[in-house]
Amino acid sequence: MLLRVPRRWGAVVALASAALFAGMSTASAAPAPVVNITGIEAKNGNLIGLISAAGGANIDPGLSITVSGKNYPVDAITSGQGTPVARSAMLVVDTSGSMGEAGMATVRTAVAAFLKSVPDDVRVGLVAFSGKAVVKLAPTADQGKVQSAVNDLESDGETALYDGVTLAVKTLGTKGERSILLLSDGGDTASKASQAQATAALKTNGVRAEAVSFKSTEGNVSVLKGFATAGGGSVVSAANAGAVASAFTTAAKTLASQLTFSLPLPPGVTAVQNIKVSGVAGGKDFSTTALVDFGEGVAVKATSTAASTVPIVGPTENVIEASKPGGTLPVVNVSPMLGLALGAVFLGLVGAGIALSSGSMKSGRQTRVDSIDQYVAPGAPVKGKKQRQTAVSESLVFLGDRMMEGRESTSKTMALIERADLPLRPGEWWVLRIVALAVGMAVSLLVFNGGLIMTAVALVLGFIFGWVMPAVVLRFLAKRRAKKFDHMLPDVLTLIASSLSTGFSLPQALDAVAKDAAEPAAKEFSRALAETRIGADIAESLERLSDRMDSGNMRWTAMAIRIQREVGGNLAETMRTTAKTLREREELTRHVRALSAEGRLSAYILIALPIGIFLFTMKSNREYVELLWTRPLGLVMLAVGIVSLGIGMFWMNKLVDVKV
């Protein structure tokens, strides 16, 4: 039996059904909210970033991140639970004359509502624009300062909207999650920047933009929509104070609803990559992309130590051989550069051991001098015994002798070695210089490990350090021993004068010095006395002693002895007068050094301070100091700094070096 329905009721039912299906179709076709990734970067071995949905829509914490074609599931957390990404928001407020006092009151109320809802970790700043855009407050966590700065705003003048947006983007910088909240009621009448430049600044710097259109015309709303589209945000039209406050509160809720995700850097992914983040927001599926600079990335670890060419497949599905640069040594699991540096250090230490073990490190001349010393002072112990040299050490030293032979610097070097009383001959000194070069470059590679440019710089610095440091140390040892000899010389001359007064001859007085004086005076006078016993003139032996120790005081003493031997006189009194003169000069020298001690200490501190800070920063914040050699401007700054430091060292040395 069929139920007959009146025609008019059938029409009503049909219309209702159509409306129901249309509503269902509209609901199913509702677009997903706009989702943006902000503040994304590769940092400390992790890929971190923030994800937010326009209007504060809820985002499902379960995300999927696609990197180089491989998916990685990630559980995001609410940013309020301690995000590693710094967040900054800039309020960009129109303070032109068209806003009026009522508009400023609306701004104050809306900002108060915004500050109540914004998360505590978000730093908020303020840019106001009328005829000119001005930063009223840099981003800060002190919300009281923000509200106070907003309360001081006054409306006046024209409108520089584009300048305001550009200035806000510049003030936010380039790090972390950055957003602007723009409130404007008019167009632009006074900007130096164009609308295209302001839009490009938002896109290029990845700054999210939310706009509130307050009493705007349709034409001006389109400008604000362009900013919101470029910044991945939205535009809210607000015709009254309540709507403006609601829009500001919604913007704050968007910040509060942001999720933080963190993913360990996938091995093998380097350079700039386009990643995709997928998930569910507001009940709708979404996917969004972002460019990330992975830098050098994380090296792919070897899975087998059987061979150095085992293929390894990373997330990029590319085959990488462990023997290629950027991988690791399969046996010890260290980078090739580190392994090379450690190997160089090992070879350097082996070379030093061979050089130091090459006999007693004494030349034949030194052995003969020791024999003469034994004759002069029979009880004096011999410092070392002649040992048998190995074939390797003999070859190295022989090669060193050939390299040092005929060079102009060899005689100067041997004079310094003799003055420092080091048991080295030319070939052995050459071997030590080569070992120092290897160790210097290896240590420099360990300290300044990095890319190709940094490796080249490290090798150059290590070469310079390894070549210069042995000479510096040799000069220091020679100067220290010569200075000690000069300090002892007045007492030695007093001892000679006393011996002469008791009836001793000059050779007998020198023999007393060789037996009773301290080093280095005892050894040097013993050598001079030994020369006289094999036929040399005593005055000439003392002059050679002064040349050997580079002592002006000893030259004066030798000259006084030579004059006395030629013209006659009381040699004991001459020695006493000379000793008194030298003692007074020594006293004056020490007095001058005491007066200039503050200047020398200041010089030491000023020289060591930049070097110490550089080494400390290398250890504590390497990324910061690496800019000095990874950027052209940094290289220029580094070169200028080194030159300035060298000039300062020379200048301060001349200031505190007082000749007496």
mmCIF file of N, CA, C and O in Angstrom, residues 200-266:
data_model
loop_
_atom_site.group_PDB
_atom_site.id
_atom_site.type_symbol
_atom_site.label_atom_id
_atom_site.label_comp_id
_atom_site.label_asym_id
_atom_site.label_seq_id
_atom_site.Cartn_x
_atom_site.Cartn_y
_atom_site.Cartn_z
ATOM 1 N N ALA A 200 58.448 40.420 0.069
ATOM 2 C CA ALA A 200 59.636 39.587 -0.133
ATOM 3 C C ALA A 200 60.403 39.399 1.165
ATOM 4 O O ALA A 200 60.971 38.323 1.413
ATOM 5 N N ALA A 201 60.451 40.418 2.027
ATOM 6 C CA ALA A 201 61.142 40.286 3.319
ATOM 7 C C ALA A 201 60.489 39.213 4.173
ATOM 8 O O ALA A 201 61.174 38.420 4.839
ATOM 9 N N LEU A 202 59.163 39.157 4.172
ATOM 10 C CA LEU A 202 58.459 38.115 4.938
ATOM 11 C C LEU A 202 58.772 36.731 4.396
ATOM 12 O O LEU A 202 59.054 35.793 5.159
ATOM 13 N N LYS A 203 58.744 36.582 3.072
ATOM 14 C CA LYS A 203 58.994 35.267 2.475
ATOM 15 C C LYS A 203 60.432 34.821 2.680
ATOM 16 O O LYS A 203 60.702 33.690 3.079
ATOM 17 N N THR A 204 61.362 35.723 2.389
ATOM 18 C CA THR A 204 62.785 35.361 2.434
ATOM 19 C C THR A 204 63.224 34.981 3.847
ATOM 20 O O THR A 204 63.984 34.026 4.036
ATOM 21 N N ASN A 205 62.756 35.703 4.852
ATOM 22 C CA ASN A 205 63.194 35.463 6.227
ATOM 23 C C ASN A 205 62.336 34.453 6.971
ATOM 24 O O ASN A 205 62.632 34.129 8.121
ATOM 25 N N GLY A 206 61.275 33.934 6.337
ATOM 26 C CA GLY A 206 60.445 32.926 6.979
ATOM 27 C C GLY A 206 59.722 33.425 8.217
ATOM 28 O O GLY A 206 59.590 32.697 9.197
ATOM 29 N N VAL A 207 59.229 34.671 8.174
ATOM 30 C CA VAL A 207 58.511 35.256 9.308
ATOM 31 C C VAL A 207 57.016 35.059 9.099
ATOM 32 O O VAL A 207 56.475 35.418 8.051
ATOM 33 N N ARG A 208 56.362 34.485 10.091
ATOM 34 C CA ARG A 208 54.914 34.285 10.022
ATOM 35 C C ARG A 208 54.200 35.597 10.306
ATOM 36 O O ARG A 208 54.597 36.350 11.197
ATOM 37 N N ALA A 209 53.133 35.886 9.531
ATOM 38 C CA ALA A 209 52.432 37.166 9.650
ATOM 39 C C ALA A 209 50.947 36.929 9.906
ATOM 40 O O ALA A 209 50.291 36.190 9.163
ATOM 41 N N GLU A 210 50.439 37.545 10.953
ATOM 42 C CA GLU A 210 49.014 37.595 11.241
ATOM 43 C C GLU A 210 48.592 39.066 11.165
ATOM 44 O O GLU A 210 49.260 39.938 11.724
ATOM 45 N N ALA A 211 47.505 39.358 10.461
ATOM 46 C CA ALA A 211 47.081 40.739 10.247
ATOM 47 C C ALA A 211 45.666 40.949 10.793
ATOM 48 O O ALA A 211 44.798 40.080 10.671
ATOM 49 N N VAL A 212 45.466 42.110 11.383
ATOM 50 C CA VAL A 212 44.157 42.536 11.872
ATOM 51 C C VAL A 212 43.791 43.816 11.129
ATOM 52 O O VAL A 212 44.483 44.835 11.259
ATOM 53 N N SER A 213 42.700 43.732 10.329
ATOM 54 C CA SER A 213 42.255 44.875 9.541
ATOM 55 C C SER A 213 41.229 45.650 10.357
ATOM 56 O O SER A 213 40.104 45.185 10.579
ATOM 57 N N PHE A 214 41.629 46.852 10.802
ATOM 58 C CA PHE A 214 40.790 47.653 11.688
ATOM 59 C C PHE A 214 40.213 48.849 10.914
ATOM 60 O O PHE A 214 40.955 49.742 10.518
ATOM 61 N N LYS A 215 38.888 48.806 10.654
ATOM 62 C CA LYS A 215 38.195 49.883 9.945
ATOM 63 C C LYS A 215 38.842 50.191 8.599
ATOM 64 O O LYS A 215 39.052 51.339 8.229
ATOM 65 N N SER A 216 39.220 49.130 7.851
ATOM 66 C CA SER A 216 39.908 49.313 6.580
ATOM 67 C C SER A 216 38.937 49.247 5.420
ATOM 68 O O SER A 216 37.862 48.630 5.511
ATOM 69 N N THR A 217 39.351 49.856 4.314
ATOM 70 C CA THR A 217 38.583 49.721 3.080
ATOM 71 C C THR A 217 38.938 48.394 2.409
ATOM 72 O O THR A 217 39.911 47.732 2.771
ATOM 73 N N GLU A 218 38.181 47.996 1.413
ATOM 74 C CA GLU A 218 38.412 46.716 0.748
ATOM 75 C C GLU A 218 39.780 46.671 0.087
ATOM 76 O O GLU A 218 40.457 45.650 0.102
ATOM 77 N N GLY A 219 40.190 47.826 -0.474
ATOM 78 C CA GLY A 219 41.500 47.857 -1.122
ATOM 79 C C GLY A 219 42.632 47.612 -0.155
ATOM 80 O O GLY A 219 43.582 46.904 -0.447
ATOM 81 N N ASN A 220 42.525 48.192 1.059
ATOM 82 C CA ASN A 220 43.572 48.012 2.041
ATOM 83 C C ASN A 220 43.598 46.596 2.596
ATOM 84 O O ASN A 220 44.648 46.082 2.985
ATOM 85 N N VAL A 221 42.437 45.949 2.683
ATOM 86 C CA VAL A 221 42.374 44.563 3.138
ATOM 87 C C VAL A 221 43.160 43.656 2.198
ATOM 88 O O VAL A 221 43.825 42.711 2.637
ATOM 89 N N SER A 222 43.125 43.927 0.916
ATOM 90 C CA SER A 222 43.868 43.084 -0.027
ATOM 91 C C SER A 222 45.372 43.178 0.208
ATOM 92 O O SER A 222 46.098 42.193 0.044
ATOM 93 N N VAL A 223 45.834 44.378 0.612
ATOM 94 C CA VAL A 223 47.255 44.514 0.936
ATOM 95 C C VAL A 223 47.608 43.651 2.137
ATOM 96 O O VAL A 223 48.628 42.948 2.167
ATOM 97 N N LEU A 224 46.771 43.704 3.181
ATOM 98 C CA LEU A 224 47.023 42.903 4.373
ATOM 99 C C LEU A 224 46.946 41.417 4.064
ATOM 100 O O LEU A 224 47.702 40.615 4.626
ATOM 101 N N LYS A 225 46.023 41.027 3.165
ATOM 102 C CA LYS A 225 45.935 39.615 2.778
ATOM 103 C C LYS A 225 47.223 39.163 2.076
ATOM 104 O O LYS A 225 47.672 38.032 2.247
ATOM 105 N N GLY A 226 47.819 40.081 1.296
ATOM 106 C CA GLY A 226 49.086 39.731 0.649
ATOM 107 C C GLY A 226 50.185 39.470 1.658
ATOM 108 O O GLY A 226 50.969 38.522 1.515
ATOM 109 N N PHE A 227 50.244 40.292 2.715
ATOM 110 C CA PHE A 227 51.235 40.057 3.770
ATOM 111 C C PHE A 227 50.971 38.728 4.477
ATOM 112 O O PHE A 227 51.902 37.967 4.763
ATOM 113 N N ALA A 228 49.706 38.455 4.804
ATOM 114 C CA ALA A 228 49.367 37.222 5.513
ATOM 115 C C ALA A 228 49.686 35.995 4.672
ATOM 116 O O ALA A 228 50.193 34.984 5.172
ATOM 117 N N THR A 229 49.418 36.093 3.373
ATOM 118 C CA THR A 229 49.726 34.961 2.487
ATOM 119 C C THR A 229 51.230 34.723 2.414
ATOM 120 O O THR A 229 51.704 33.577 2.458
ATOM 121 N N ALA A 230 52.004 35.801 2.314
ATOM 122 C CA ALA A 230 53.461 35.657 2.260
ATOM 123 C C ALA A 230 54.008 35.090 3.554
ATOM 124 O O ALA A 230 55.007 34.345 3.556
ATOM 125 N N GLY A 231 53.391 35.421 4.698
ATOM 126 C CA GLY A 231 53.865 34.938 5.987
ATOM 127 C C GLY A 231 53.147 33.712 6.495
ATOM 128 O O GLY A 231 53.368 33.308 7.650
ATOM 129 N N GLY A 232 52.290 33.101 5.662
ATOM 130 C CA GLY A 232 51.605 31.869 6.076
ATOM 131 C C GLY A 232 50.625 32.078 7.204
ATOM 132 O O GLY A 232 50.371 31.161 7.994
ATOM 133 N N GLY A 233 50.025 33.273 7.302
ATOM 134 C CA GLY A 233 49.063 33.554 8.360
ATOM 135 C C GLY A 233 47.683 33.835 7.788
ATOM 136 O O GLY A 233 47.303 33.334 6.725
ATOM 137 N N SER A 234 46.939 34.665 8.488
ATOM 138 C CA SER A 234 45.577 34.968 8.076
ATOM 139 C C SER A 234 45.261 36.417 8.400
ATOM 140 O O SER A 234 45.988 37.083 9.136
ATOM 141 N N VAL A 235 44.152 36.911 7.826
ATOM 142 C CA VAL A 235 43.680 38.271 8.055
ATOM 143 C C VAL A 235 42.338 38.207 8.751
ATOM 144 O O VAL A 235 41.451 37.439 8.354
ATOM 145 N N VAL A 236 42.179 39.012 9.793
ATOM 146 C CA VAL A 236 40.919 39.104 10.516
ATOM 147 C C VAL A 236 40.430 40.538 10.410
ATOM 148 O O VAL A 236 41.155 41.477 10.749
ATOM 149 N N SER A 237 39.206 40.726 9.918
ATOM 150 C CA SER A 237 38.604 42.057 9.844
ATOM 151 C C SER A 237 37.917 42.349 11.162
ATOM 152 O O SER A 237 37.088 41.565 11.629
ATOM 153 N N ALA A 238 38.274 43.459 11.777
ATOM 154 C CA ALA A 238 37.726 43.829 13.088
ATOM 155 C C ALA A 238 37.212 45.256 13.009
ATOM 156 O O ALA A 238 37.992 46.192 12.807
ATOM 157 N N ALA A 239 35.902 45.393 13.162
ATOM 158 C CA ALA A 239 35.294 46.716 13.025
ATOM 159 C C ALA A 239 35.166 47.442 14.346
ATOM 160 O O ALA A 239 34.905 48.637 14.370
ATOM 161 N N ASN A 240 35.369 46.753 15.484
ATOM 162 C CA ASN A 240 35.222 47.413 16.784
ATOM 163 C C ASN A 240 36.283 46.893 17.739
ATOM 164 O O ASN A 240 37.057 45.976 17.426
ATOM 165 N N ALA A 241 36.309 47.493 18.940
ATOM 166 C CA ALA A 241 37.336 47.152 19.915
ATOM 167 C C ALA A 241 37.258 45.696 20.349
ATOM 168 O O ALA A 241 38.278 45.016 20.525
ATOM 169 N N GLY A 242 36.056 45.167 20.502
ATOM 170 C CA GLY A 242 35.901 43.779 20.929
ATOM 171 C C GLY A 242 36.442 42.808 19.902
ATOM 172 O O GLY A 242 37.088 41.816 20.254
ATOM 173 N N ALA A 243 36.206 43.089 18.630
ATOM 174 C CA ALA A 243 36.703 42.206 17.570
ATOM 175 C C ALA A 243 38.225 42.253 17.479
ATOM 176 O O ALA A 243 38.879 41.233 17.234
ATOM 177 N N VAL A 244 38.796 43.444 17.690
ATOM 178 C CA VAL A 244 40.260 43.546 17.674
ATOM 179 C C VAL A 244 40.872 42.746 18.812
ATOM 180 O O VAL A 244 41.854 42.011 18.635
ATOM 181 N N ALA A 245 40.291 42.874 20.023
ATOM 182 C CA ALA A 245 40.794 42.111 21.165
ATOM 183 C C ALA A 245 40.679 40.617 20.922
ATOM 184 O O ALA A 245 41.574 39.836 21.271
ATOM 185 N N SER A 246 39.568 40.189 20.306
ATOM 186 C CA SER A 246 39.382 38.770 20.007
ATOM 187 C C SER A 246 40.427 38.283 18.999
ATOM 188 O O SER A 246 40.963 37.185 19.134
ATOM 189 N N ALA A 247 40.733 39.131 17.990
ATOM 190 C CA ALA A 247 41.741 38.743 16.999
ATOM 191 C C ALA A 247 43.113 38.612 17.637
ATOM 192 O O ALA A 247 43.873 37.682 17.333
ATOM 193 N N PHE A 248 43.451 39.536 18.541
ATOM 194 C CA PHE A 248 44.745 39.461 19.233
ATOM 195 C C PHE A 248 44.815 38.212 20.115
ATOM 196 O O PHE A 248 45.856 37.549 20.198
ATOM 197 N N THR A 249 43.716 37.900 20.788
ATOM 198 C CA THR A 249 43.697 36.703 21.641
ATOM 199 C C THR A 249 43.868 35.449 20.800
ATOM 200 O O THR A 249 44.564 34.496 21.201
ATOM 201 N N THR A 250 43.218 35.418 19.618
ATOM 202 C CA THR A 250 43.376 34.257 18.726
ATOM 203 C C THR A 250 44.822 34.096 18.278
ATOM 204 O O THR A 250 45.353 32.981 18.191
ATOM 205 N N ALA A 251 45.487 35.221 17.991
ATOM 206 C CA ALA A 251 46.906 35.161 17.607
ATOM 207 C C ALA A 251 47.755 34.600 18.740
ATOM 208 O O ALA A 251 48.690 33.826 18.517
ATOM 209 N N ALA A 252 47.428 34.984 19.987
ATOM 210 C CA ALA A 252 48.164 34.446 21.127
ATOM 211 C C ALA A 252 47.904 32.953 21.287
ATOM 212 O O ALA A 252 48.822 32.181 21.627
ATOM 213 N N LYS A 253 46.672 32.511 21.043
ATOM 214 C CA LYS A 253 46.356 31.088 21.149
ATOM 215 C C LYS A 253 47.077 30.285 20.069
ATOM 216 O O LYS A 253 47.422 29.118 20.284
ATOM 217 N N THR A 254 47.286 30.921 18.913
ATOM 218 C CA THR A 254 48.069 30.244 17.864
ATOM 219 C C THR A 254 49.480 29.942 18.347
ATOM 220 O O THR A 254 50.021 28.856 18.119
ATOM 221 N N LEU A 255 50.088 30.913 19.050
ATOM 222 C CA LEU A 255 51.420 30.679 19.618
ATOM 223 C C LEU A 255 51.375 29.603 20.693
ATOM 224 O O LEU A 255 52.286 28.775 20.810
ATOM 225 N N ALA A 256 50.287 29.622 21.508
ATOM 226 C CA ALA A 256 50.187 28.642 22.593
ATOM 227 C C ALA A 256 49.943 27.236 22.064
ATOM 228 O O ALA A 256 50.308 26.252 22.728
ATOM 229 N N SER A 257 49.321 27.122 20.879
ATOM 230 C CA SER A 257 49.006 25.795 20.337
ATOM 231 C C SER A 257 50.129 25.238 19.472
ATOM 232 O O SER A 257 49.989 24.143 18.923
ATOM 233 N N GLN A 258 51.206 25.963 19.316
ATOM 234 C CA GLN A 258 52.310 25.461 18.497
ATOM 235 C C GLN A 258 52.905 24.191 19.102
ATOM 236 O O GLN A 258 52.980 24.048 20.313
ATOM 237 N N LEU A 259 53.304 23.307 18.226
ATOM 238 C CA LEU A 259 53.941 22.059 18.655
ATOM 239 C C LEU A 259 55.424 22.095 18.275
ATOM 240 O O LEU A 259 55.802 22.624 17.222
ATOM 241 N N THR A 260 56.241 21.514 19.138
ATOM 242 C CA THR A 260 57.670 21.386 18.885
ATOM 243 C C THR A 260 57.979 19.953 18.476
ATOM 244 O O THR A 260 57.530 19.012 19.126
ATOM 245 N N PHE A 261 58.737 19.793 17.408
ATOM 246 C CA PHE A 261 59.177 18.449 17.029
ATOM 247 C C PHE A 261 60.697 18.417 16.987
ATOM 248 O O PHE A 261 61.352 19.424 16.708
ATOM 249 N N SER A 262 61.244 17.255 17.282
ATOM 250 C CA SER A 262 62.686 17.065 17.285
ATOM 251 C C SER A 262 62.990 15.690 16.712
ATOM 252 O O SER A 262 62.379 14.694 17.117
ATOM 253 N N LEU A 263 63.918 15.658 15.779
ATOM 254 C CA LEU A 263 64.279 14.418 15.087
ATOM 255 C C LEU A 263 65.786 14.340 14.963
ATOM 256 O O LEU A 263 66.416 15.292 14.513
ATOM 257 N N PRO A 264 66.418 13.224 15.398
ATOM 258 C CA PRO A 264 67.868 13.085 15.178
ATOM 259 C C PRO A 264 68.194 13.199 13.690
ATOM 260 O O PRO A 264 67.480 12.673 12.843
ATOM 261 N N LEU A 265 69.259 13.934 13.382
ATOM 262 C CA LEU A 265 69.617 14.144 11.982
ATOM 263 C C LEU A 265 69.831 12.807 11.276
ATOM 264 O O LEU A 265 70.612 11.972 11.744
ATOM 265 N N PRO A 266 69.145 12.570 10.171
ATOM 266 C CA PRO A 266 69.343 11.313 9.439
ATOM 267 C C PRO A 266 70.768 11.231 8.908
ATOM 268 O O PRO A 266 71.272 12.198 8.324
#
